[in-house]
XYZ file of C-alpha atoms in Angstrom:
332
model
C -78.681 -18.182 -158.012
C -82.382 -17.994 -157.198
C -84.200 -20.964 -155.719
C -85.837 -23.418 -158.081
C -89.570 -23.894 -157.427
C -88.817 -27.195 -155.697
C -86.121 -25.651 -153.505
C -88.430 -22.791 -152.609
C -91.153 -25.197 -151.432
C -88.593 -27.213 -149.482
C -87.322 -24.031 -147.818
C -90.820 -22.834 -146.908
C -91.733 -26.225 -145.421
C -88.470 -26.313 -143.457
C -89.049 -22.814 -142.059
C -92.713 -23.369 -141.196
C -91.887 -26.584 -139.324
C -89.689 -24.373 -137.119
C -92.264 -21.583 -136.657
C -90.392 -19.170 -138.937
C -92.003 -17.007 -141.614
C -90.906 -16.754 -145.231
C -91.230 -13.587 -147.310
C -90.443 -13.815 -151.029
C -88.728 -10.773 -152.503
C -90.331 -9.525 -155.735
C -88.972 -5.985 -155.435
C -87.268 -5.720 -158.811
C -88.600 -3.125 -161.255
C -90.322 -5.164 -163.973
C -90.962 -4.595 -167.664
C -94.012 -6.002 -169.476
C -92.148 -9.097 -170.665
C -91.238 -9.827 -167.033
C -94.845 -9.409 -165.886
C -96.053 -12.064 -168.346
C -94.571 -14.819 -166.171
C -95.594 -13.319 -162.828
C -99.239 -14.488 -162.458
C -98.300 -18.180 -162.664
C -95.446 -17.674 -160.199
C -97.681 -15.799 -157.765
C -100.279 -18.582 -157.869
C -97.504 -21.087 -157.120
C -96.309 -18.999 -154.153
C -99.814 -19.127 -152.727
C -99.965 -22.934 -153.012
C -96.745 -23.342 -151.000
C -98.134 -20.947 -148.363
C -95.480 -18.241 -148.253
C -96.261 -15.613 -145.616
C -95.862 -12.438 -147.708
C -94.223 -10.934 -150.773
C -91.964 -7.872 -150.617
C -92.779 -5.586 -153.564
C -91.822 -2.130 -154.865
C -93.471 -1.944 -158.310
C -97.099 -0.807 -158.701
C -97.697 -3.306 -161.499
C -96.397 -6.147 -159.340
C -98.674 -5.097 -156.459
C -101.686 -5.158 -158.793
C -100.672 -8.527 -160.261
C -100.177 -10.131 -156.833
C -103.575 -8.831 -155.651
C -105.317 -10.052 -158.822
C -103.965 -13.596 -158.671
C -103.626 -14.381 -154.951
C -104.464 -13.414 -151.413
C -100.809 -13.261 -150.353
C -100.081 -10.375 -147.917
C -98.107 -7.577 -149.589
C -95.198 -5.791 -147.898
C -93.862 -2.658 -149.600
C -90.098 -2.809 -150.077
C -87.620 -0.152 -149.011
C -86.978 0.084 -152.789
C -90.219 2.097 -152.961
C -88.696 4.738 -150.629
C -91.761 5.257 -148.420
C -90.873 8.432 -146.508
C -94.229 9.881 -145.443
C -97.675 8.904 -144.181
C -99.496 9.912 -147.384
C -97.352 7.513 -149.400
C -98.069 4.735 -146.892
C -101.817 5.469 -147.053
C -101.744 5.093 -150.824
C -99.977 1.732 -150.568
C -102.571 0.640 -148.027
C -105.339 1.463 -150.528
C -103.452 -0.694 -153.033
C -103.704 -3.627 -150.621
C -100.418 -3.489 -148.701
C -100.376 -4.633 -145.071
C -96.834 -3.484 -144.220
C -94.314 -0.888 -145.400
C -90.561 -1.264 -145.041
C -89.736 2.422 -144.814
C -86.801 4.194 -146.425
C -83.540 4.262 -144.494
C -83.618 8.066 -144.565
C -86.261 8.179 -141.798
C -85.808 8.470 -138.053
C -87.577 6.035 -135.740
C -89.899 8.852 -134.614
C -90.859 9.684 -138.210
C -91.592 6.008 -138.831
C -93.804 5.950 -135.740
C -95.857 8.814 -137.201
C -96.334 6.833 -140.427
C -97.479 3.788 -138.454
C -100.065 5.761 -136.475
C -101.380 7.915 -139.328
C -101.457 5.260 -142.053
C -102.591 2.373 -139.870
C -100.084 -0.025 -141.447
C -97.426 -2.308 -140.001
C -94.030 -0.607 -140.207
C -90.708 -2.374 -140.622
C -87.401 -0.516 -140.264
C -83.774 -1.266 -141.000
C -81.701 -1.435 -137.823
C -78.435 -2.970 -139.027
C -76.321 -3.492 -142.146
C -75.025 -1.817 -145.276
C -76.313 1.628 -146.147
C -76.856 3.141 -149.601
C -75.690 6.630 -150.559
C -78.856 7.113 -152.642
C -82.536 6.842 -151.860
C -83.271 3.122 -152.266
C -84.580 2.317 -155.731
C -83.254 5.570 -157.173
C -79.588 4.816 -157.841
C -78.199 4.116 -161.321
C -74.428 4.452 -160.724
C -73.995 0.712 -161.218
C -75.929 0.872 -164.507
C -73.598 3.632 -165.732
C -70.250 2.232 -164.551
C -70.800 -1.525 -164.878
C -73.829 -2.007 -167.148
C -75.537 -3.774 -164.234
C -79.019 -2.642 -163.217
C -79.034 -1.479 -159.598
C -82.798 -1.879 -159.314
C -83.145 -5.271 -160.982
C -80.837 -7.247 -158.702
C -77.534 -6.363 -160.340
C -76.052 -3.648 -158.112
C -72.241 -3.713 -158.365
C -71.823 -1.396 -155.336
C -70.031 1.181 -157.498
C -70.519 3.724 -154.692
C -67.954 1.762 -152.665
C -65.165 2.416 -155.180
C -62.414 5.003 -154.904
C -62.901 8.009 -157.183
C -60.762 10.987 -158.148
C -62.426 14.332 -157.595
C -61.077 17.040 -159.915
C -61.658 20.517 -158.506
C -60.593 22.091 -161.810
C -57.239 23.206 -160.432
C -53.812 21.700 -161.058
C -53.275 17.965 -160.708
C -52.066 18.350 -157.117
C -55.593 19.377 -156.171
C -57.122 16.113 -157.358
C -58.392 14.218 -154.376
C -58.841 10.473 -154.206
C -61.787 9.562 -152.028
C -64.529 7.093 -151.231
C -66.920 10.005 -150.931
C -70.049 7.986 -151.798
C -69.411 5.048 -149.462
C -71.435 4.917 -146.259
C -70.603 3.451 -142.894
C -72.723 0.491 -141.806
C -75.911 1.012 -139.823
C -75.935 -0.189 -136.198
C -78.962 0.663 -134.053
C -78.598 -1.503 -130.956
C -78.719 1.431 -128.523
C -81.730 2.898 -130.345
C -83.840 -0.225 -129.702
C -85.827 1.454 -126.869
C -87.105 4.019 -129.422
C -88.174 1.255 -131.808
C -90.132 -0.260 -128.933
C -91.701 3.014 -127.736
C -92.788 3.870 -131.314
C -94.226 0.332 -131.620
C -92.311 -0.470 -134.799
C -93.561 -3.907 -135.861
C -90.362 -5.438 -137.200
C -86.651 -4.638 -137.293
C -84.779 -5.508 -140.470
C -81.164 -6.616 -140.765
C -79.604 -6.132 -144.194
C -78.085 -9.495 -145.037
C -78.228 -10.062 -148.785
C -75.158 -11.988 -149.991
C -73.839 -12.131 -146.410
C -72.496 -15.255 -144.686
C -74.330 -17.604 -142.340
C -72.072 -16.276 -139.570
C -73.170 -12.697 -140.280
C -76.884 -13.465 -140.478
C -76.791 -15.733 -137.426
C -74.756 -13.382 -135.237
C -76.806 -10.290 -136.024
C -80.149 -12.054 -135.567
C -79.007 -13.612 -132.288
C -77.773 -10.318 -130.797
C -80.880 -8.274 -131.620
C -83.201 -11.100 -130.565
C -81.435 -11.406 -127.191
C -81.581 -7.630 -126.724
C -85.325 -7.598 -127.403
C -85.896 -10.520 -125.029
C -83.889 -8.752 -122.311
C -85.956 -5.584 -122.748
C -89.192 -7.574 -122.688
C -88.160 -9.126 -119.382
C -86.594 -6.103 -117.654
C -88.059 -3.034 -119.387
C -84.603 -1.483 -119.916
C -81.100 -2.119 -121.310
C -79.150 -1.177 -118.158
C -76.902 -4.204 -118.285
C -73.325 -5.274 -118.967
C -74.874 -7.404 -121.702
C -75.100 -4.273 -123.870
C -71.304 -4.127 -124.104
C -71.152 -7.872 -124.777
C -73.717 -7.542 -127.569
C -71.777 -4.653 -129.115
C -68.608 -6.744 -128.955
C -70.358 -9.534 -130.844
C -71.573 -7.089 -133.513
C -68.003 -5.830 -133.936
C -66.552 -9.311 -134.541
C -68.318 -9.843 -137.861
C -66.851 -8.155 -140.939
C -68.235 -4.621 -141.240
C -67.373 -1.022 -142.041
C -67.323 1.502 -139.203
C -70.728 1.762 -137.554
C -73.146 4.693 -137.529
C -76.691 5.231 -136.288
C -77.271 7.017 -139.622
C -80.702 8.688 -139.614
C -82.326 6.629 -136.843
C -82.205 9.555 -134.364
C -81.281 12.602 -136.473
C -80.357 13.112 -140.114
C -77.091 11.473 -141.118
C -74.254 13.944 -141.678
C -70.801 13.910 -143.246
C -69.516 11.740 -140.387
C -71.569 8.841 -141.788
C -69.293 8.642 -144.874
C -66.870 5.713 -144.858
C -63.935 7.421 -146.586
C -61.530 4.494 -146.415
C -60.503 1.478 -148.465
C -62.300 -1.631 -147.265
C -59.999 -4.206 -145.747
C -61.379 -7.460 -144.437
C -58.037 -8.148 -142.750
C -59.020 -5.580 -140.131
C -61.479 -8.159 -138.834
C -59.593 -10.933 -137.023
C -62.686 -13.078 -136.530
C -63.644 -15.634 -139.144
C -65.934 -18.607 -139.380
C -63.946 -21.858 -139.324
C -66.991 -23.986 -140.072
C -70.125 -25.340 -138.470
C -70.734 -28.004 -135.862
C -72.089 -31.223 -137.374
C -72.281 -33.199 -134.141
C -71.218 -32.938 -130.513
C -71.153 -35.759 -127.953
C -68.963 -36.944 -125.050
C -67.480 -39.812 -127.074
C -66.665 -38.174 -130.410
C -66.149 -34.657 -129.087
C -67.088 -31.860 -131.475
C -67.243 -32.736 -135.158
C -66.790 -29.651 -137.342
C -67.162 -29.253 -141.091
C -64.151 -26.984 -141.589
C -64.303 -24.041 -144.025
C -61.244 -22.056 -142.823
C -58.067 -23.476 -141.347
C -57.257 -23.278 -137.636
C -54.333 -24.589 -135.593
C -53.794 -26.636 -132.481
C -53.904 -24.302 -129.477
C -56.237 -21.763 -131.117
C -59.158 -20.494 -129.052
C -62.451 -21.171 -130.784
C -65.878 -19.735 -130.053
C -69.018 -21.796 -130.465
C -72.130 -19.716 -131.105
C -75.253 -21.498 -129.833
C -78.715 -20.477 -131.035
C -79.433 -19.181 -127.521
C -77.242 -18.214 -124.602
C -73.616 -17.263 -124.050
C -70.771 -17.851 -126.494
C -68.814 -21.005 -125.539
C -65.021 -20.634 -125.677
C -62.821 -23.722 -126.086
C -59.121 -24.249 -126.803
C -58.343 -26.676 -129.627
C -55.809 -28.643 -127.594
C -56.490 -31.823 -129.503
C -57.507 -32.035 -133.173
C -58.296 -35.322 -134.868
C -59.197 -36.131 -138.463
C -62.350 -38.158 -139.153
C -60.082 -41.214 -139.348
C -59.049 -40.384 -135.739
C -55.481 -39.430 -136.635
C -53.978 -36.547 -134.623
C -53.353 -33.381 -136.663
C -52.008 -29.932 -135.768
C -53.864 -27.866 -138.391
């Protein structure tokens, strides 16, 4: 569900108290009846001091500009692929473009320099087989609008391809499913092209996913800032962390050169392939009580657990002793 207005304000206040920015996504394609409610909502967003809106629709851009002074970021749904497009959005009042995932880092650098806009690029997460904002497979197969928040990921399904020959020639395949984007080793190019922000696709993902990905890329950027290179064993450790969270096979997609047939994920997805799972989150830790965990997935006595701090190395512990909140020993 979306946030209520009260929840949204609470979230913005919480984030701002911790020096984090909040961007509100308004990148659905709207009809006139949808636009009727937008001015009031936009004025409310300005009162709670959100930092920007992410928009793809021309009418929404005009409405936001007419009713507020909120910075406007152009969504990847608008498929900005060239400098002329970015220049037009700038004239419309945009301050940043989140470019299409079909671009290389070098192409995005050209857009930044020629258009004079902030540029944000995807560096990690699920990839779409279509240009963003231009896919209607989900509409056709599921009656769910891909571009109004209802994408059913129909491109991930298995299809039968009939080559017009006998039935033996029918091929079952996931020919529209893409591998996941992973651009850790391309980070130096992002830095040299002065890309303003790297974006991790995380919609409908778990806290573990969002936290792990953000932590790894943040640490990599901090390391580069301090040392000016990535020549470190930490690179392998970061890649190991990225591999622990549920994902399809990784690809650099179009970050360096155009994605080819090897970027297709022609397999059935199986979360069992990933042996790592979140068992819960730490509520409290102290020498007397030990570590109090709100458990979401079962674990057993003797299992090795990993604690992921906000900063620094992963902490490994063995669950030699497990107690319930009533201090009774348990084995699971």
